[in-house]
Amino acid sequence: MNDILWNFASFVIALGILVAVHEFGHFWVARRCGVKVEKFSIGFGKSIWQRTAKDGTEYSISMIPLGGYVKMLDGRVDDVPAEQQQFAFDKKPLWQRTSIVAAGPIFNFIFAIVAYWLVFLIGVPAVKPVVGQVSPSSIAAEAGLEPGMELKAISGVKTADWESVQMRLISHIGDRQLTMTVAPAEGVGLEQTKTLSLENWNFDPEKESAMGRLVLCRTPLKSFQH
């Protein structure tokens, strides 16, 4: 239940950020083009927070975080006084109106580039693929894998985390054997290469862990699920 709530909260936060960046693109370019922005809203429905700036623009965060909007002065929607005509969206040149409309997706595109750049610089946290308990009768045990060993590569392809280990093992379904490069427990000693026989290896990728099948048992166990 906690995982569901966490995933939902993460989705809402991520969506809110994307919406805010998108709408800010419209807002920023509209202001630069001299268009009066009446309201900047993140979300729809009843406002849970709002503030009116000195320039008359209302900023709002609403209850339904599934979008947002920027309301601009527009003679096609409301009656605009003569003295305000110069600030209306529909009175601006075509190139300015096009720029305002295109600014949202362009800002999202720029944000994606910046986000990926930051991820590249900072890195993504991952769990090192360190072998846990190894059953004496397992394929891994027969190949010489021991608890505490770190899986560095499978068949020559580096494995930085458990996800990459899983993907590499799945790619060997149907093969007779594979090689694993491992670092000794506690990092003491040189890396070693282990050869694992896959003749009796069988598992369901949708229900079981490939590595779990290797270290827990030699033959399929119907009751085992990961």
PDB file of C-alpha atoms in Angstrom:
ATOM      1  CA  MET A   1       0.000   0.000   0.000  1.00  0.00           C
ATOM      2  CA  ASN A   2       2.846   2.361   0.849  1.00  0.00           C
ATOM      3  CA  ASP A   3       4.432   1.667  -2.548  1.00  0.00           C
ATOM      4  CA  ILE A   4       1.178   2.558  -4.313  1.00  0.00           C
ATOM      5  CA  LEU A   5       0.883   5.834  -2.409  1.00  0.00           C
ATOM      6  CA  TRP A   6       4.538   6.664  -3.030  1.00  0.00           C
ATOM      7  CA  ASN A   7       4.217   5.938  -6.757  1.00  0.00           C
ATOM      8  CA  PHE A   8       1.064   8.049  -6.961  1.00  0.00           C
ATOM      9  CA  ALA A   9       2.708  10.932  -5.110  1.00  0.00           C
ATOM     10  CA  SER A  10       5.763  10.703  -7.369  1.00  0.00           C
ATOM     11  CA  PHE A  11       3.519  10.754 -10.433  1.00  0.00           C
ATOM     12  CA  VAL A  12       1.648  13.825  -9.190  1.00  0.00           C
ATOM     13  CA  ILE A  13       4.884  15.672  -8.394  1.00  0.00           C
ATOM     14  CA  ALA A  14       6.462  14.810 -11.755  1.00  0.00           C
ATOM     15  CA  LEU A  15       3.310  15.804 -13.637  1.00  0.00           C
ATOM     16  CA  GLY A  16       3.082  19.045 -11.658  1.00  0.00           C
ATOM     17  CA  ILE A  17       6.656  19.943 -12.586  1.00  0.00           C
ATOM     18  CA  LEU A  18       6.060  19.237 -16.279  1.00  0.00           C
ATOM     19  CA  VAL A  19       2.847  21.269 -16.269  1.00  0.00           C
ATOM     20  CA  ALA A  20       4.512  24.154 -14.428  1.00  0.00           C
ATOM     21  CA  VAL A  21       7.392  24.251 -16.928  1.00  0.00           C
ATOM     22  CA  HIS A  22       4.994  24.064 -19.881  1.00  0.00           C
ATOM     23  CA  GLU A  23       2.702  26.817 -18.655  1.00  0.00           C
ATOM     24  CA  PHE A  24       5.623  28.975 -17.577  1.00  0.00           C
ATOM     25  CA  GLY A  25       6.822  28.853 -21.180  1.00  0.00           C
ATOM     26  CA  HIS A  26       3.536  30.357 -22.385  1.00  0.00           C
ATOM     27  CA  PHE A  27       3.560  32.852 -19.507  1.00  0.00           C
ATOM     28  CA  TRP A  28       7.138  34.030 -19.940  1.00  0.00           C
ATOM     29  CA  VAL A  29       6.942  34.591 -23.686  1.00  0.00           C
ATOM     30  CA  ALA A  30       3.509  36.234 -23.395  1.00  0.00           C
ATOM     31  CA  ARG A  31       4.890  38.730 -20.908  1.00  0.00           C
ATOM     32  CA  ARG A  32       7.901  39.418 -23.137  1.00  0.00           C
ATOM     33  CA  CYS A  33       5.540  40.104 -26.040  1.00  0.00           C
ATOM     34  CA  GLY A  34       3.553  42.600 -23.996  1.00  0.00           C
ATOM     35  CA  VAL A  35       0.457  40.436 -23.510  1.00  0.00           C
ATOM     36  CA  LYS A  36      -1.405  40.890 -20.238  1.00  0.00           C
ATOM     37  CA  VAL A  37      -1.659  37.618 -18.299  1.00  0.00           C
ATOM     38  CA  GLU A  38      -4.745  37.521 -16.127  1.00  0.00           C
ATOM     39  CA  LYS A  39      -4.205  34.133 -14.483  1.00  0.00           C
ATOM     40  CA  PHE A  40      -1.471  31.518 -14.198  1.00  0.00           C
ATOM     41  CA  SER A  41      -2.847  28.230 -12.843  1.00  0.00           C
ATOM     42  CA  ILE A  42      -1.298  24.847 -12.089  1.00  0.00           C
ATOM     43  CA  GLY A  43      -4.111  22.300 -11.952  1.00  0.00           C
ATOM     44  CA  PHE A  44      -7.847  22.560 -12.440  1.00  0.00           C
ATOM     45  CA  GLY A  45     -10.858  22.898 -10.187  1.00  0.00           C
ATOM     46  CA  LYS A  46     -11.013  24.626  -6.814  1.00  0.00           C
ATOM     47  CA  SER A  47      -7.932  26.604  -5.846  1.00  0.00           C
ATOM     48  CA  ILE A  48      -6.035  25.458  -2.761  1.00  0.00           C
ATOM     49  CA  TRP A  49      -3.650  28.420  -2.961  1.00  0.00           C
ATOM     50  CA  GLN A  50      -3.807  31.695  -4.832  1.00  0.00           C
ATOM     51  CA  ARG A  51      -2.184  35.105  -4.811  1.00  0.00           C
ATOM     52  CA  THR A  52      -2.669  38.238  -6.877  1.00  0.00           C
ATOM     53  CA  ALA A  53       0.487  40.128  -7.833  1.00  0.00           C
ATOM     54  CA  LYS A  54       0.796  43.884  -8.048  1.00  0.00           C
ATOM     55  CA  ASP A  55       0.451  43.755 -11.841  1.00  0.00           C
ATOM     56  CA  GLY A  56      -2.953  42.089 -11.491  1.00  0.00           C
ATOM     57  CA  THR A  57      -1.895  38.568 -12.475  1.00  0.00           C
ATOM     58  CA  GLU A  58      -3.498  35.871 -10.313  1.00  0.00           C
ATOM     59  CA  TYR A  59      -1.322  32.866  -9.474  1.00  0.00           C
ATOM     60  CA  SER A  60      -3.145  29.713  -8.437  1.00  0.00           C
ATOM     61  CA  ILE A  61      -2.582  26.061  -7.508  1.00  0.00           C
ATOM     62  CA  SER A  62      -5.732  23.967  -7.910  1.00  0.00           C
ATOM     63  CA  MET A  63      -6.893  20.605  -6.551  1.00  0.00           C
ATOM     64  CA  ILE A  64      -6.784  18.523  -9.742  1.00  0.00           C
ATOM     65  CA  PRO A  65      -3.112  18.268 -10.824  1.00  0.00           C
ATOM     66  CA  LEU A  66      -3.813  17.069 -14.363  1.00  0.00           C
ATOM     67  CA  GLY A  67      -2.900  20.197 -16.276  1.00  0.00           C
ATOM     68  CA  GLY A  68      -2.857  23.945 -16.067  1.00  0.00           C
ATOM     69  CA  TYR A  69      -3.484  27.066 -18.061  1.00  0.00           C
ATOM     70  CA  VAL A  70      -2.425  30.637 -18.672  1.00  0.00           C
ATOM     71  CA  LYS A  71      -5.341  33.005 -19.171  1.00  0.00           C
ATOM     72  CA  MET A  72      -4.388  36.012 -21.276  1.00  0.00           C
ATOM     73  CA  LEU A  73      -6.305  39.129 -22.184  1.00  0.00           C
ATOM     74  CA  ASP A  74      -8.067  38.218 -25.433  1.00  0.00           C
ATOM     75  CA  GLY A  75     -10.708  40.153 -27.353  1.00  0.00           C
ATOM     76  CA  ARG A  76     -12.135  36.911 -28.749  1.00  0.00           C
ATOM     77  CA  VAL A  77     -13.098  35.811 -25.251  1.00  0.00           C
ATOM     78  CA  ASP A  78     -13.949  39.019 -23.353  1.00  0.00           C
ATOM     79  CA  ASP A  79     -14.724  42.613 -24.124  1.00  0.00           C
ATOM     80  CA  VAL A  80     -11.434  44.481 -23.985  1.00  0.00           C
ATOM     81  CA  PRO A  81     -11.471  48.241 -23.266  1.00  0.00           C
ATOM     82  CA  ALA A  82      -9.876  50.412 -25.922  1.00  0.00           C
ATOM     83  CA  GLU A  83      -6.995  51.402 -23.651  1.00  0.00           C
ATOM     84  CA  GLN A  84      -6.175  47.683 -23.092  1.00  0.00           C
ATOM     85  CA  GLN A  85      -6.272  46.613 -26.740  1.00  0.00           C
ATOM     86  CA  GLN A  86      -2.498  46.810 -27.087  1.00  0.00           C
ATOM     87  CA  PHE A  87      -2.096  44.165 -24.363  1.00  0.00           C
ATOM     88  CA  ALA A  88      -4.554  41.650 -25.877  1.00  0.00           C
ATOM     89  CA  PHE A  89      -3.287  38.378 -27.322  1.00  0.00           C
ATOM     90  CA  ASP A  90      -5.418  38.595 -30.459  1.00  0.00           C
ATOM     91  CA  LYS A  91      -4.041  42.037 -31.305  1.00  0.00           C
ATOM     92  CA  LYS A  92      -0.429  40.897 -31.430  1.00  0.00           C
ATOM     93  CA  PRO A  93       1.376  40.105 -34.705  1.00  0.00           C
ATOM     94  CA  LEU A  94       1.209  36.536 -35.980  1.00  0.00           C
ATOM     95  CA  TRP A  95       4.841  35.776 -35.124  1.00  0.00           C
ATOM     96  CA  GLN A  96       4.298  36.781 -31.490  1.00  0.00           C
ATOM     97  CA  ARG A  97       1.120  34.700 -31.164  1.00  0.00           C
ATOM     98  CA  THR A  98       2.921  31.744 -32.708  1.00  0.00           C
ATOM     99  CA  SER A  99       5.838  32.194 -30.318  1.00  0.00           C
ATOM    100  CA  ILE A 100       3.516  32.255 -27.292  1.00  0.00           C
ATOM    101  CA  VAL A 101       1.701  29.086 -28.372  1.00  0.00           C
ATOM    102  CA  ALA A 102       4.931  27.227 -29.198  1.00  0.00           C
ATOM    103  CA  ALA A 103       6.725  28.300 -26.009  1.00  0.00           C
ATOM    104  CA  GLY A 104       5.101  25.607 -23.836  1.00  0.00           C
ATOM    105  CA  PRO A 105       6.398  22.508 -25.653  1.00  0.00           C
ATOM    106  CA  ILE A 106       9.719  24.221 -26.356  1.00  0.00           C
ATOM    107  CA  PHE A 107      10.250  24.850 -22.639  1.00  0.00           C
ATOM    108  CA  ASN A 108       9.400  21.194 -21.910  1.00  0.00           C
ATOM    109  CA  PHE A 109      11.982  20.120 -24.489  1.00  0.00           C
ATOM    110  CA  ILE A 110      14.649  22.353 -22.972  1.00  0.00           C
ATOM    111  CA  PHE A 111      13.744  21.127 -19.481  1.00  0.00           C
ATOM    112  CA  ALA A 112      14.176  17.493 -20.603  1.00  0.00           C
ATOM    113  CA  ILE A 113      17.653  18.254 -21.934  1.00  0.00           C
ATOM    114  CA  VAL A 114      18.653  19.980 -18.688  1.00  0.00           C
ATOM    115  CA  ALA A 115      17.181  17.151 -16.575  1.00  0.00           C
ATOM    116  CA  TYR A 116      19.065  14.455 -18.496  1.00  0.00           C
ATOM    117  CA  TRP A 117      22.244  16.508 -18.276  1.00  0.00           C
ATOM    118  CA  LEU A 118      21.881  16.730 -14.483  1.00  0.00           C
ATOM    119  CA  VAL A 119      21.204  13.003 -14.232  1.00  0.00           C
ATOM    120  CA  PHE A 120      24.342  12.385 -16.286  1.00  0.00           C
ATOM    121  CA  LEU A 121      26.408  14.611 -13.966  1.00  0.00           C
ATOM    122  CA  ILE A 122      24.944  13.390 -10.661  1.00  0.00           C
ATOM    123  CA  GLY A 123      24.220   9.797 -11.596  1.00  0.00           C
ATOM    124  CA  VAL A 124      21.325   7.543 -10.622  1.00  0.00           C
ATOM    125  CA  PRO A 125      21.461   5.646  -7.303  1.00  0.00           C
ATOM    126  CA  ALA A 126      21.632   1.897  -7.833  1.00  0.00           C
ATOM    127  CA  VAL A 127      22.208  -1.214  -5.729  1.00  0.00           C
ATOM    128  CA  LYS A 128      25.450  -3.014  -6.474  1.00  0.00           C
ATOM    129  CA  PRO A 129      24.870  -6.626  -7.589  1.00  0.00           C
ATOM    130  CA  VAL A 130      26.381  -8.377  -4.589  1.00  0.00           C
ATOM    131  CA  VAL A 131      25.518 -12.053  -4.204  1.00  0.00           C
ATOM    132  CA  GLY A 132      23.566 -12.910  -1.065  1.00  0.00           C
ATOM    133  CA  GLN A 133      22.837 -16.394   0.224  1.00  0.00           C
ATOM    134  CA  VAL A 134      23.801 -19.220  -2.165  1.00  0.00           C
ATOM    135  CA  SER A 135      22.100 -22.598  -1.883  1.00  0.00           C
ATOM    136  CA  PRO A 136      24.620 -25.497  -1.829  1.00  0.00           C
ATOM    137  CA  SER A 137      22.673 -27.296  -4.582  1.00  0.00           C
ATOM    138  CA  SER A 138      22.360 -24.317  -6.907  1.00  0.00           C
ATOM    139  CA  ILE A 139      23.936 -23.650 -10.285  1.00  0.00           C
ATOM    140  CA  ALA A 140      25.785 -20.673  -8.807  1.00  0.00           C
ATOM    141  CA  ALA A 141      27.284 -22.766  -6.011  1.00  0.00           C
ATOM    142  CA  GLU A 142      28.543 -25.382  -8.435  1.00  0.00           C
ATOM    143  CA  ALA A 143      30.234 -22.620 -10.448  1.00  0.00           C
ATOM    144  CA  GLY A 144      31.999 -21.341  -7.322  1.00  0.00           C
ATOM    145  CA  LEU A 145      29.952 -18.212  -6.550  1.00  0.00           C
ATOM    146  CA  GLU A 146      29.978 -17.290  -2.876  1.00  0.00           C
ATOM    147  CA  PRO A 147      28.021 -14.828  -0.705  1.00  0.00           C
ATOM    148  CA  GLY A 148      29.525 -11.352  -0.823  1.00  0.00           C
ATOM    149  CA  MET A 149      30.895 -11.599  -4.342  1.00  0.00           C
ATOM    150  CA  GLU A 150      30.034  -8.678  -6.634  1.00  0.00           C
ATOM    151  CA  LEU A 151      28.955  -9.409 -10.196  1.00  0.00           C
ATOM    152  CA  LYS A 152      31.086  -7.190 -12.415  1.00  0.00           C
ATOM    153  CA  ALA A 153      30.173  -8.551 -15.845  1.00  0.00           C
ATOM    154  CA  ILE A 154      28.185 -11.300 -17.575  1.00  0.00           C
ATOM    155  CA  SER A 155      29.659 -12.737 -20.754  1.00  0.00           C
ATOM    156  CA  GLY A 156      31.907  -9.701 -21.032  1.00  0.00           C
ATOM    157  CA  VAL A 157      29.173  -7.078 -20.591  1.00  0.00           C
ATOM    158  CA  LYS A 158      29.497  -4.915 -17.476  1.00  0.00           C
ATOM    159  CA  THR A 159      26.686  -5.135 -14.913  1.00  0.00           C
ATOM    160  CA  ALA A 160      26.525  -2.066 -12.673  1.00  0.00           C
ATOM    161  CA  ASP A 161      23.273  -2.964 -10.891  1.00  0.00           C
ATOM    162  CA  TRP A 162      20.758  -5.766 -10.407  1.00  0.00           C
ATOM    163  CA  GLU A 163      18.595  -4.579 -13.291  1.00  0.00           C
ATOM    164  CA  SER A 164      21.454  -4.966 -15.761  1.00  0.00           C
ATOM    165  CA  VAL A 165      22.206  -8.403 -14.268  1.00  0.00           C
ATOM    166  CA  GLN A 166      18.604  -9.466 -14.806  1.00  0.00           C
ATOM    167  CA  MET A 167      18.593  -8.241 -18.405  1.00  0.00           C
ATOM    168  CA  ARG A 168      21.874  -9.981 -19.231  1.00  0.00           C
ATOM    169  CA  LEU A 169      20.698 -13.260 -17.710  1.00  0.00           C
ATOM    170  CA  ILE A 170      17.423 -13.134 -19.627  1.00  0.00           C
ATOM    171  CA  SER A 171      19.416 -12.718 -22.843  1.00  0.00           C
ATOM    172  CA  HIS A 172      20.996 -16.113 -22.134  1.00  0.00           C
ATOM    173  CA  ILE A 173      17.732 -18.061 -21.985  1.00  0.00           C
ATOM    174  CA  GLY A 174      18.256 -21.157 -24.122  1.00  0.00           C
ATOM    175  CA  ASP A 175      22.060 -21.044 -23.938  1.00  0.00           C
ATOM    176  CA  ARG A 176      24.068 -23.929 -22.499  1.00  0.00           C
ATOM    177  CA  GLN A 177      26.377 -21.768 -20.378  1.00  0.00           C
ATOM    178  CA  LEU A 178      27.506 -18.253 -19.514  1.00  0.00           C
ATOM    179  CA  THR A 179      30.477 -16.630 -17.840  1.00  0.00           C
ATOM    180  CA  MET A 180      30.411 -14.252 -14.894  1.00  0.00           C
ATOM    181  CA  THR A 181      33.207 -11.921 -13.867  1.00  0.00           C
ATOM    182  CA  VAL A 182      33.090 -11.478 -10.107  1.00  0.00           C
ATOM    183  CA  ALA A 183      35.007  -9.531  -7.495  1.00  0.00           C
ATOM    184  CA  PRO A 184      35.830 -11.474  -4.322  1.00  0.00           C
ATOM    185  CA  ALA A 185      33.929 -10.770  -1.118  1.00  0.00           C
ATOM    186  CA  GLU A 186      35.003  -7.499   0.544  1.00  0.00           C
ATOM    187  CA  GLY A 187      36.958  -6.633  -2.618  1.00  0.00           C
ATOM    188  CA  VAL A 188      40.023  -8.561  -1.488  1.00  0.00           C
ATOM    189  CA  GLY A 189      41.884 -10.205  -4.383  1.00  0.00           C
ATOM    190  CA  LEU A 190      41.693 -10.192  -8.174  1.00  0.00           C
ATOM    191  CA  GLU A 191      38.522 -10.502 -10.210  1.00  0.00           C
ATOM    192  CA  GLN A 192      37.626 -14.048 -11.222  1.00  0.00           C
ATOM    193  CA  THR A 193      35.695 -15.553 -14.107  1.00  0.00           C
ATOM    194  CA  LYS A 194      33.114 -18.230 -13.317  1.00  0.00           C
ATOM    195  CA  THR A 195      31.412 -20.478 -15.865  1.00  0.00           C
ATOM    196  CA  LEU A 196      27.812 -21.415 -15.114  1.00  0.00           C
ATOM    197  CA  SER A 197      26.102 -24.376 -16.753  1.00  0.00           C
ATOM    198  CA  LEU A 198      22.561 -23.503 -17.884  1.00  0.00           C
ATOM    199  CA  GLU A 199      21.458 -26.938 -19.071  1.00  0.00           C
ATOM    200  CA  ASN A 200      19.050 -27.338 -16.127  1.00  0.00           C
ATOM    201  CA  TRP A 201      18.219 -23.633 -15.741  1.00  0.00           C
ATOM    202  CA  ASN A 202      14.582 -22.753 -16.282  1.00  0.00           C
ATOM    203  CA  PHE A 203      12.443 -19.921 -14.958  1.00  0.00           C
ATOM    204  CA  ASP A 204       9.510 -17.623 -15.776  1.00  0.00           C
ATOM    205  CA  PRO A 205      10.830 -14.062 -16.416  1.00  0.00           C
ATOM    206  CA  GLU A 206       7.430 -12.567 -15.521  1.00  0.00           C
ATOM    207  CA  LYS A 207       7.231 -14.224 -12.102  1.00  0.00           C
ATOM    208  CA  GLU A 208      10.765 -15.083 -11.014  1.00  0.00           C
ATOM    209  CA  SER A 209      14.170 -13.497 -10.666  1.00  0.00           C
ATOM    210  CA  ALA A 210      16.754 -14.918 -13.052  1.00  0.00           C
ATOM    211  CA  MET A 211      19.543 -14.545 -10.499  1.00  0.00           C
ATOM    212  CA  GLY A 212      17.332 -15.945  -7.753  1.00  0.00           C
ATOM    213  CA  ARG A 213      16.806 -19.106  -9.780  1.00  0.00           C
ATOM    214  CA  LEU A 214      20.561 -19.504 -10.248  1.00  0.00           C
ATOM    215  CA  VAL A 215      21.508 -19.132  -6.584  1.00  0.00           C
ATOM    216  CA  LEU A 216      18.566 -20.888  -4.941  1.00  0.00           C
ATOM    217  CA  CYS A 217      18.013 -24.064  -6.894  1.00  0.00           C
ATOM    218  CA  ARG A 218      19.292 -26.281  -9.683  1.00  0.00           C
ATOM    219  CA  THR A 219      15.950 -27.552 -10.969  1.00  0.00           C
ATOM    220  CA  PRO A 220      12.658 -25.604 -11.278  1.00  0.00           C
ATOM    221  CA  LEU A 221      10.652 -25.267  -8.086  1.00  0.00           C
ATOM    222  CA  LYS A 222       6.927 -24.604  -8.734  1.00  0.00           C
ATOM    223  CA  SER A 223       6.467 -22.936  -5.354  1.00  0.00           C
ATOM    224  CA  PHE A 224       9.267 -20.393  -5.793  1.00  0.00           C
ATOM    225  CA  GLN A 225       8.376 -16.873  -6.835  1.00  0.00           C
ATOM    226  CA  HIS A 226      10.272 -13.643  -6.509  1.00  0.00           C
TER     227      HIS A 226
END
